[in-house]
Short mmCIF file of N, CA, C and O in Angstrom, two decimals:
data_model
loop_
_atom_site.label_atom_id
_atom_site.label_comp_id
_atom_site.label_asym_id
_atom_site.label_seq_id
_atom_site.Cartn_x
_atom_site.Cartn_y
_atom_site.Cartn_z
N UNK A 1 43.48 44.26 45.74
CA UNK A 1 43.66 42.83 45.67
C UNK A 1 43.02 42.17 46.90
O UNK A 1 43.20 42.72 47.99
N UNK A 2 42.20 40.89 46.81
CA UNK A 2 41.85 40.52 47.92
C UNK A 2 42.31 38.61 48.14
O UNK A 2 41.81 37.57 47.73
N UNK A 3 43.20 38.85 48.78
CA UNK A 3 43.33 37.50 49.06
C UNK A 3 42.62 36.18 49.46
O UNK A 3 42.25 36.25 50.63
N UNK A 4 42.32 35.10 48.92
CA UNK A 4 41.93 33.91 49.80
C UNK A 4 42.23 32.71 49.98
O UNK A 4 43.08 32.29 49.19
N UNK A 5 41.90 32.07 50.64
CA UNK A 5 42.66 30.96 51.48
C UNK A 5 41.31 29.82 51.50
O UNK A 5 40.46 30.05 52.37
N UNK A 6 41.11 28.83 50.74
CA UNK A 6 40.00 27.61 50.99
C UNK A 6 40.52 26.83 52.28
O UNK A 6 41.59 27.05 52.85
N UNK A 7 39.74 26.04 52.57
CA UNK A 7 40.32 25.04 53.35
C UNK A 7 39.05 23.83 53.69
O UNK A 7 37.88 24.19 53.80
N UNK A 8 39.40 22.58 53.83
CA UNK A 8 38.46 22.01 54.55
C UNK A 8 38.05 21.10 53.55
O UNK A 8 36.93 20.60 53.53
N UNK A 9 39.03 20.86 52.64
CA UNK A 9 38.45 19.83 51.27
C UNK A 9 39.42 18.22 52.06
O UNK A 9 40.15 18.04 53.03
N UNK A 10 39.00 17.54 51.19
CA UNK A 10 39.71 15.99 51.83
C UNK A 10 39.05 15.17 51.20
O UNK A 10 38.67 15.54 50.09
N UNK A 11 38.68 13.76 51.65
CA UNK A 11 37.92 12.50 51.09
C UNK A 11 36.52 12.10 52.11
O UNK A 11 36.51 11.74 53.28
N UNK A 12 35.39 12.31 51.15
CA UNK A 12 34.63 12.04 51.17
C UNK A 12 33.61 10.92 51.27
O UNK A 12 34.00 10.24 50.32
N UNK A 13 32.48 10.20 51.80
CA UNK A 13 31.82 9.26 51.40
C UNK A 13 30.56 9.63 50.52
O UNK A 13 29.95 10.67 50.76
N UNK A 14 30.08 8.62 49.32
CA UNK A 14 29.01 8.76 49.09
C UNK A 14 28.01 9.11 50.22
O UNK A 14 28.19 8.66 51.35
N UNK A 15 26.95 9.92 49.92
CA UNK A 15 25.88 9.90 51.33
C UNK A 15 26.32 11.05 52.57
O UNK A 15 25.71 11.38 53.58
N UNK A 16 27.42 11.42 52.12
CA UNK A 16 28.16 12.05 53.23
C UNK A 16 28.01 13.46 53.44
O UNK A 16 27.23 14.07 52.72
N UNK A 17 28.76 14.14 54.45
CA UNK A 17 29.09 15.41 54.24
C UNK A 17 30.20 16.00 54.47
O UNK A 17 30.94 15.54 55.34
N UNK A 18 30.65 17.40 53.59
CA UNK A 18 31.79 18.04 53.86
C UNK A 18 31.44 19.17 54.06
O UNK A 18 30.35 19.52 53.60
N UNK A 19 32.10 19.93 54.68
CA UNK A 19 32.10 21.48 54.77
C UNK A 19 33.71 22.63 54.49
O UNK A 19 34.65 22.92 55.23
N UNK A 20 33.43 22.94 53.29
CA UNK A 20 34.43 23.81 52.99
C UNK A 20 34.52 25.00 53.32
O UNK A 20 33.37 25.28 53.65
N UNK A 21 35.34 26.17 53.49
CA UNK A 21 35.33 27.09 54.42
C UNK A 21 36.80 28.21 53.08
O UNK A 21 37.83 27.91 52.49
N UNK A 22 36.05 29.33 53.22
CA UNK A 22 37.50 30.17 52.31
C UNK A 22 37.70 31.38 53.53
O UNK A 22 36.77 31.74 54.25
N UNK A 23 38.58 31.73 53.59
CA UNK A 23 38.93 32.75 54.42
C UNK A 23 39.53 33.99 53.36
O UNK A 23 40.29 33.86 52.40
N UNK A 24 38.87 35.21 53.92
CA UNK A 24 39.71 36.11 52.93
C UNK A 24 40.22 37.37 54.00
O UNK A 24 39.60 37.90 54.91
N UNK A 25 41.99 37.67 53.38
CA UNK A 25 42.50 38.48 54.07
C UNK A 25 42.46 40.36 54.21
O UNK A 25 42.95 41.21 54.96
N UNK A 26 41.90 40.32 53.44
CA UNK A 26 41.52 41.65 53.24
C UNK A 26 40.25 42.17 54.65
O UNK A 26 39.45 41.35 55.10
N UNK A 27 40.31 43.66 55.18
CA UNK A 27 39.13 43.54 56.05
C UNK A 27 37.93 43.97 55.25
O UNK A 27 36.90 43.88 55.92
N UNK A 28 37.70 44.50 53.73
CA UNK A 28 36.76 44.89 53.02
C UNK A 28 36.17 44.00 52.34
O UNK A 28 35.70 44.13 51.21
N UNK A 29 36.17 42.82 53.19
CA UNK A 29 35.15 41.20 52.48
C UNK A 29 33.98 41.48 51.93
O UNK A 29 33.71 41.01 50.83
N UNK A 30 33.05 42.35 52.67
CA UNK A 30 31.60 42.73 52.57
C UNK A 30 31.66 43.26 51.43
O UNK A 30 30.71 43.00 50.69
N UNK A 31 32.64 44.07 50.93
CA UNK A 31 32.63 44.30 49.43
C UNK A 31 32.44 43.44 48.35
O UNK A 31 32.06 44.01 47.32
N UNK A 32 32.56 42.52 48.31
CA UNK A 32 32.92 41.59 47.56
C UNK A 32 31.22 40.57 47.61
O UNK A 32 30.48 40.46 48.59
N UNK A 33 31.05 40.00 46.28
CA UNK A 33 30.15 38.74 45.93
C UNK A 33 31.06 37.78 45.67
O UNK A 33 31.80 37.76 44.68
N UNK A 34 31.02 36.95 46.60
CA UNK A 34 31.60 36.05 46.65
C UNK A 34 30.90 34.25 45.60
O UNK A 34 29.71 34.35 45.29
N UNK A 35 31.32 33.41 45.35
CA UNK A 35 31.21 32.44 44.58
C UNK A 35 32.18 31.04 44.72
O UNK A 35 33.33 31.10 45.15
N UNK A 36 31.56 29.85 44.33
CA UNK A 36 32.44 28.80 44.49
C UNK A 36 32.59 28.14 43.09
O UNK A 36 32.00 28.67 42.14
N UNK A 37 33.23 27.19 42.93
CA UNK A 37 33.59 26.77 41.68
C UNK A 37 34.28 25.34 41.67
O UNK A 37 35.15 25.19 42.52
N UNK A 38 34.03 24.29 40.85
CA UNK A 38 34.93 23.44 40.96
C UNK A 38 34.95 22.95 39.19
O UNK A 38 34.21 23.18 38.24
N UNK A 39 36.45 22.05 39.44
CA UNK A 39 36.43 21.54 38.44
C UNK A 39 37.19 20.48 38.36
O UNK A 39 38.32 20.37 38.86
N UNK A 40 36.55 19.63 37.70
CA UNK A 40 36.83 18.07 37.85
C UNK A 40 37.84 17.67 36.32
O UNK A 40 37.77 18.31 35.26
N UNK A 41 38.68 16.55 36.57
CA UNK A 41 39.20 15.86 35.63
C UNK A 41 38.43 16.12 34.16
O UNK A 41 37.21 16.13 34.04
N UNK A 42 39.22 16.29 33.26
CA UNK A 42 38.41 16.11 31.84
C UNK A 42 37.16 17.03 31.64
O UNK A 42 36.45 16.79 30.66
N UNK A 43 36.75 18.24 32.61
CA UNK A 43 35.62 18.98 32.52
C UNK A 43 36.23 20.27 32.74
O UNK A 43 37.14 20.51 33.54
N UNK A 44 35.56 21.21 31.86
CA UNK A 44 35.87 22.76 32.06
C UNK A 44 35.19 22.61 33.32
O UNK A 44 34.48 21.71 33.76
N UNK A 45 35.78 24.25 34.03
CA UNK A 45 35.01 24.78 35.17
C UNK A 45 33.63 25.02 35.19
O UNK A 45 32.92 25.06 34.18
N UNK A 46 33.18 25.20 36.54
CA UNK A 46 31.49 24.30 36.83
C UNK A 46 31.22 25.66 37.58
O UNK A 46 31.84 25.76 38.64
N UNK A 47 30.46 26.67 37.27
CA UNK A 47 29.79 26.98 38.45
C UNK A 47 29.03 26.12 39.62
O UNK A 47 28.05 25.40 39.43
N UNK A 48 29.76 26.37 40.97
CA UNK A 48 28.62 25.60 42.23
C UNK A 48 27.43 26.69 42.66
O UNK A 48 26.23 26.61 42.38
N UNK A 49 28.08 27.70 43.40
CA UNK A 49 27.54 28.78 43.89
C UNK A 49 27.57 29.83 44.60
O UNK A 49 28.41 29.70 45.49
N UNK A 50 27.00 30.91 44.63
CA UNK A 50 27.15 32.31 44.71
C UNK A 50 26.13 32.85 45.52
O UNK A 50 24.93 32.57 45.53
N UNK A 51 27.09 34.09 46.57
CA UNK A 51 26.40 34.50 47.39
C UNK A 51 26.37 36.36 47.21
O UNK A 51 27.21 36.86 46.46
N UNK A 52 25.53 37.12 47.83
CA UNK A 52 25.66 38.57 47.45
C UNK A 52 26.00 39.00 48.73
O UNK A 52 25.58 38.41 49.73
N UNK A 53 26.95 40.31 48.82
CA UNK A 53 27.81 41.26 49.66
C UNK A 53 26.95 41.02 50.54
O UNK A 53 27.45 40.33 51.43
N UNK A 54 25.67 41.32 50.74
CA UNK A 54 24.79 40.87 52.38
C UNK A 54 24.58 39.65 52.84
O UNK A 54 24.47 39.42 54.05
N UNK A 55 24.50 38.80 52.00
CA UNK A 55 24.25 37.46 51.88
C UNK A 55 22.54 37.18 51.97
O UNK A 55 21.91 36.23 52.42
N UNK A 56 22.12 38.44 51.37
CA UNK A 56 20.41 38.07 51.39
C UNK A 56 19.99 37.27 50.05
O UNK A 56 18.85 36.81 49.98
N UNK A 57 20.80 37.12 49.11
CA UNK A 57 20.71 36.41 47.76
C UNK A 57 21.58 35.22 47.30
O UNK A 57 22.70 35.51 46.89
N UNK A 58 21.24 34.07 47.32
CA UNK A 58 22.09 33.08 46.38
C UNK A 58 22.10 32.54 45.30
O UNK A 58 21.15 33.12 44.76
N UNK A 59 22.55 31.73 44.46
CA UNK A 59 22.39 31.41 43.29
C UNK A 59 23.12 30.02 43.15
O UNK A 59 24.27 30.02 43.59
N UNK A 60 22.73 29.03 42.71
CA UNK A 60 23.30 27.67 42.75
C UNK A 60 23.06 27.09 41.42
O UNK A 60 21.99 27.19 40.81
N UNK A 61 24.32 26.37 40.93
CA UNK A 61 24.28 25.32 39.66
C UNK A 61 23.44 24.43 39.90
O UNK A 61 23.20 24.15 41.08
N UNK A 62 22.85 23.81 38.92
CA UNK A 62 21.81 23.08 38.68
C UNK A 62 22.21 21.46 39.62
O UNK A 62 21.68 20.77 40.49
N UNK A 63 23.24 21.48 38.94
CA UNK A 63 23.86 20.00 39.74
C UNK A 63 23.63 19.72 41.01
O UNK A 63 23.26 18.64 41.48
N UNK A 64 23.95 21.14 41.81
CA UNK A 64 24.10 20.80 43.27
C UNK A 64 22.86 21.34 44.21
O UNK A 64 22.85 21.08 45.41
N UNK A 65 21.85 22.09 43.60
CA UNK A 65 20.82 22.42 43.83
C UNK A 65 20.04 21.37 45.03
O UNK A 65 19.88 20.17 44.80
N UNK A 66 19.67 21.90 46.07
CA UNK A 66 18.88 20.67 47.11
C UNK A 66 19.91 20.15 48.16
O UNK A 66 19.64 20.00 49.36
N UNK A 67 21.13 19.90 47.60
CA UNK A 67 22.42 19.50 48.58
C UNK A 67 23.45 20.31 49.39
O UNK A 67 23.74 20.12 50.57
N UNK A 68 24.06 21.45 48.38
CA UNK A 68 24.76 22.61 48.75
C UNK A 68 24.22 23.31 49.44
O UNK A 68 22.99 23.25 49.39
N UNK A 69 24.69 24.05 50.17
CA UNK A 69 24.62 25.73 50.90
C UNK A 69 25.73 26.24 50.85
O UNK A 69 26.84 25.83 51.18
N UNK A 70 25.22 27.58 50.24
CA UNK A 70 26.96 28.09 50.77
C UNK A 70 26.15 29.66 51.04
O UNK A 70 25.24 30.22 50.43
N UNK A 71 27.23 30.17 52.64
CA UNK A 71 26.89 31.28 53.12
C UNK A 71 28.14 31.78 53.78
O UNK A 71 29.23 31.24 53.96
N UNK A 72 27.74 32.82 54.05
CA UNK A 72 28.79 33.96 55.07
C UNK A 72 28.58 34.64 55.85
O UNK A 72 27.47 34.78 56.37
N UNK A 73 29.81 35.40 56.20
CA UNK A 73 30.39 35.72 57.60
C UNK A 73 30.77 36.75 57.74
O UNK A 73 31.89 36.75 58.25
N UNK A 74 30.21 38.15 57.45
CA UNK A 74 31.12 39.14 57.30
C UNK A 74 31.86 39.57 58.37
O UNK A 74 32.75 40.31 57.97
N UNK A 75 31.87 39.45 59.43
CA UNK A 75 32.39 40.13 60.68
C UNK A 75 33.63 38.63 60.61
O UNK A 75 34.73 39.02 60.99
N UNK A 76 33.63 37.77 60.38
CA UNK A 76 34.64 36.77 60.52
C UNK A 76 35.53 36.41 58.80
O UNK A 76 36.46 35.72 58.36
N UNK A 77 34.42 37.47 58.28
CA UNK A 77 35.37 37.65 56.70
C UNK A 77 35.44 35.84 55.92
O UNK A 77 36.35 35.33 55.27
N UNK A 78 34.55 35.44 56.19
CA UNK A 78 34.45 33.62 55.40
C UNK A 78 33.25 34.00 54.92
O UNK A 78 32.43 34.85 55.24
N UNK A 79 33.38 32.83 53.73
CA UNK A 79 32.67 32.34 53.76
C UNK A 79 32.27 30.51 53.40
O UNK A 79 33.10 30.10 52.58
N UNK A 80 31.76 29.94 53.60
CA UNK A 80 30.87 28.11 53.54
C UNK A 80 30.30 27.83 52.82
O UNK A 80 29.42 28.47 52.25
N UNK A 81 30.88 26.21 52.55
CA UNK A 81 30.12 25.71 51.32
C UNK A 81 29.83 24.40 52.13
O UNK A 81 30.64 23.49 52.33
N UNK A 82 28.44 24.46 52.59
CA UNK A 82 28.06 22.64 53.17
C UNK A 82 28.08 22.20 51.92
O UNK A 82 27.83 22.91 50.94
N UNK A 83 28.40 20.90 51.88
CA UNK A 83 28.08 20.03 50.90
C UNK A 83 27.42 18.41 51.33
O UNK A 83 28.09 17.49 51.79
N UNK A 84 26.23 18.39 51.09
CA UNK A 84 25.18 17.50 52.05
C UNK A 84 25.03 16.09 50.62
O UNK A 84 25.25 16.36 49.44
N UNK A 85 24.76 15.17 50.93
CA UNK A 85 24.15 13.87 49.93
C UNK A 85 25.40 13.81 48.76
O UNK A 85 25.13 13.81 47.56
N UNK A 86 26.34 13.79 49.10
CA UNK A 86 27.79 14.15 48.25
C UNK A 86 27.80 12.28 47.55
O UNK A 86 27.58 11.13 47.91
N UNK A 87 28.24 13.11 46.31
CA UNK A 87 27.81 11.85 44.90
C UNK A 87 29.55 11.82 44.60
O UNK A 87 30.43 12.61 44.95
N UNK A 88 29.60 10.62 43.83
CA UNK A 88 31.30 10.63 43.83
C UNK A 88 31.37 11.88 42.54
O UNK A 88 32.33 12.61 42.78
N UNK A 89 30.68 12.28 41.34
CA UNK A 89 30.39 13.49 40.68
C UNK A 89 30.99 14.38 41.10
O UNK A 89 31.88 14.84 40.38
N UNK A 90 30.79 14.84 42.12
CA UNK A 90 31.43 15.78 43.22
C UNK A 90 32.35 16.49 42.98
O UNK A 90 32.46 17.71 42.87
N UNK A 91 33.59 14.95 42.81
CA UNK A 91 35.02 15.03 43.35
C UNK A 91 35.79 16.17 42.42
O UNK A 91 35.84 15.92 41.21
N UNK A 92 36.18 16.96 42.73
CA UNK A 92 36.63 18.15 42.02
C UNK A 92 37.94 19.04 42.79
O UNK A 92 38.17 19.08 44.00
N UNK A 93 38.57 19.62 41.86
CA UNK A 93 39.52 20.88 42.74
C UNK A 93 38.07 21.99 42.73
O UNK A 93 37.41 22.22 41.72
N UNK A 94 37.78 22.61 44.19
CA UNK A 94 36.93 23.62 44.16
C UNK A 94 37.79 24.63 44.67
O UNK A 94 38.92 24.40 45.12
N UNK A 95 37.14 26.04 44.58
CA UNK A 95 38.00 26.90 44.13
C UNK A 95 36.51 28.29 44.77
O UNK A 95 35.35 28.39 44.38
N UNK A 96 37.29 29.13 45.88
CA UNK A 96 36.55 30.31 46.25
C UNK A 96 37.18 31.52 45.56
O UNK A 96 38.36 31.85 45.49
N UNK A 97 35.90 32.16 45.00
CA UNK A 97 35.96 33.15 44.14
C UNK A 97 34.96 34.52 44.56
O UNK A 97 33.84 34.41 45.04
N UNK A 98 35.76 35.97 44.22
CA UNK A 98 35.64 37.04 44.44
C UNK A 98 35.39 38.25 43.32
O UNK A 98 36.26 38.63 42.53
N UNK A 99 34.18 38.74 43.40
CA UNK A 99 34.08 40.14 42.65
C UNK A 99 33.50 41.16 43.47
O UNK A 99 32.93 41.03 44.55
N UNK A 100 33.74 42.33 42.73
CA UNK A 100 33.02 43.86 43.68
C UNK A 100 31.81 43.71 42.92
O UNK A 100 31.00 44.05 43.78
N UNK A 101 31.12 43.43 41.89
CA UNK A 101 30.02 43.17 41.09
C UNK A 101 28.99 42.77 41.88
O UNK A 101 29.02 41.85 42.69
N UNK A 102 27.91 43.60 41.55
CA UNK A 102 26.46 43.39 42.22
C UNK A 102 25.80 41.67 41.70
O UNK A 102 26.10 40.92 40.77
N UNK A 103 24.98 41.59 42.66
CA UNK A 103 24.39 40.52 42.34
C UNK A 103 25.18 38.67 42.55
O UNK A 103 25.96 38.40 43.47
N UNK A 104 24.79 37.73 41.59
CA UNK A 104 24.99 36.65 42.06
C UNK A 104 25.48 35.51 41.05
O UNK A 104 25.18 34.32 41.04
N UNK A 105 26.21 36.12 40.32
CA UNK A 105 27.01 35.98 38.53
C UNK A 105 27.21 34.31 39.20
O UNK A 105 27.54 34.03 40.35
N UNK A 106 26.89 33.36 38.08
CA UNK A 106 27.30 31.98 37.71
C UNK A 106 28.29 32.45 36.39
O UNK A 106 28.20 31.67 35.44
N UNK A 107 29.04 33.38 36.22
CA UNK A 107 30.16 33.67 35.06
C UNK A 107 31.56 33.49 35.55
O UNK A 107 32.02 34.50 36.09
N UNK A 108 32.18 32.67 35.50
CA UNK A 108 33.45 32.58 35.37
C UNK A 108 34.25 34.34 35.16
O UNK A 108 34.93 35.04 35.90
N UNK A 109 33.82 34.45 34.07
CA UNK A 109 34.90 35.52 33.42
C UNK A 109 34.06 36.92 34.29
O UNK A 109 34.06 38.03 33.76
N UNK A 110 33.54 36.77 35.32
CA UNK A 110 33.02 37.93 36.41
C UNK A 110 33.66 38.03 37.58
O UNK A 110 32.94 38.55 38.44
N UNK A 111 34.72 37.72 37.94
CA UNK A 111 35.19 36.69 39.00
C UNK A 111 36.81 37.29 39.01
O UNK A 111 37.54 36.71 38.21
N UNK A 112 37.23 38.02 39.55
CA UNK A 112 38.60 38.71 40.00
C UNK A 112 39.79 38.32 40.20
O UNK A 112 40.90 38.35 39.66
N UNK A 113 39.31 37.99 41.05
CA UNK A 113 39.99 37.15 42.53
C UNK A 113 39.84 35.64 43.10
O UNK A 113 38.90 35.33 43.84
N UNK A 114 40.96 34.62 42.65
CA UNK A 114 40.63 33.32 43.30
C UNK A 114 41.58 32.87 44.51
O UNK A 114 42.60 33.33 45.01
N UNK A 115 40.97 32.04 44.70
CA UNK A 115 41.89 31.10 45.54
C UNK A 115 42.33 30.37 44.86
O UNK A 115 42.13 30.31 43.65
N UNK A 116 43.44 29.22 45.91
CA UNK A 116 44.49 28.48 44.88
C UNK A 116 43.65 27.11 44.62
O UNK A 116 43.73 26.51 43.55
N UNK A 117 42.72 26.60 45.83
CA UNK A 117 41.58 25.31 45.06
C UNK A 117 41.98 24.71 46.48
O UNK A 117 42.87 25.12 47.22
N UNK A 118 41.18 23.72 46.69
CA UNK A 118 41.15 22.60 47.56
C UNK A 118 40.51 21.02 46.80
O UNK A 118 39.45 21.04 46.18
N UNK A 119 40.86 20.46 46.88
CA UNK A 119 40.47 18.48 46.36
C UNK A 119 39.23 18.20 47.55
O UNK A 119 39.02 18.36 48.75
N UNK A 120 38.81 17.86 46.72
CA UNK A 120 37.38 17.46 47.05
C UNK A 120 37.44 15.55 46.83
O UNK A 120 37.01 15.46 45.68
N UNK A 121 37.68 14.33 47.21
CA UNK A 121 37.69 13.45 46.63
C UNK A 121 35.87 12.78 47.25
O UNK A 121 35.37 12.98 48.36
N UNK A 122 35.43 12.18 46.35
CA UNK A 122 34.07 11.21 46.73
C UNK A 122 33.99 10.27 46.60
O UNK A 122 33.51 10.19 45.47
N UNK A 123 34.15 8.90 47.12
CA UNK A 123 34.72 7.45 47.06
C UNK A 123 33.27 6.96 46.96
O UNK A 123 32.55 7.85 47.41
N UNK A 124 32.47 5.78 46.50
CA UNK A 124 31.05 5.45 46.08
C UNK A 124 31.54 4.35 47.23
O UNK A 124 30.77 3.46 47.60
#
């Protein structure tokens, strides 16, 4: 089982930036491909984006493509989601997600291990 912990969600401006942050308690993080996720009012879940056990590979939803980064930390066991030119669209519960699975899955149903979510709000 690998535990995690988001943090760093709140209210936003159009134009703005946030930086979200998941911490995971386990010390075998590097195992893991890690992934982000949100999901907004009235919308199934959204792939954002996904990083691989080295962090030499990412993979990003179309939406957030150009704005997002998200990377990691293995020796500090996190990993980050900048979120840069933030649209009120945005505003979502996002949610850090965990598999032992190779590679850089935008699949929901690939995905183990979550966190409990953080609120994302984006005011125009």
């Amino acid at each position: 089982q690998q535990q995690l912990v988001e943090s760093g969600g709140g209210l936003g401006q159009a134009g703005g930036s946030l930086r979200l942050s998941c911490a995971a308690l386990r010390r075998t993080f590097s195992y893991y491909t890690m992934a982000w996720f949100r999901q907004a009012p009235g919308k199934e879940r959204q792939f954002v984006a996904a990083i691989s056990k080295s962090g030499s590979s990412t993979n990003y939803g179309d939406s957030v493509k150009g704005r997002f980064t998200i990377s990691r930390d293995n020796a500090k066991a996190t990993v980050a989601l900048q979120m840069n030119s933030l649209k009120p669209e945005d505003t979502a519960v996002y949610y850090c997600a965990a598999t032992q699975l190779l590679g850089v899955s935008g699949l929901e149903r690939n995905y183990d291990f979550w966190g409990q979510g953080t609120q994302v709000t984006v005011s125009s």
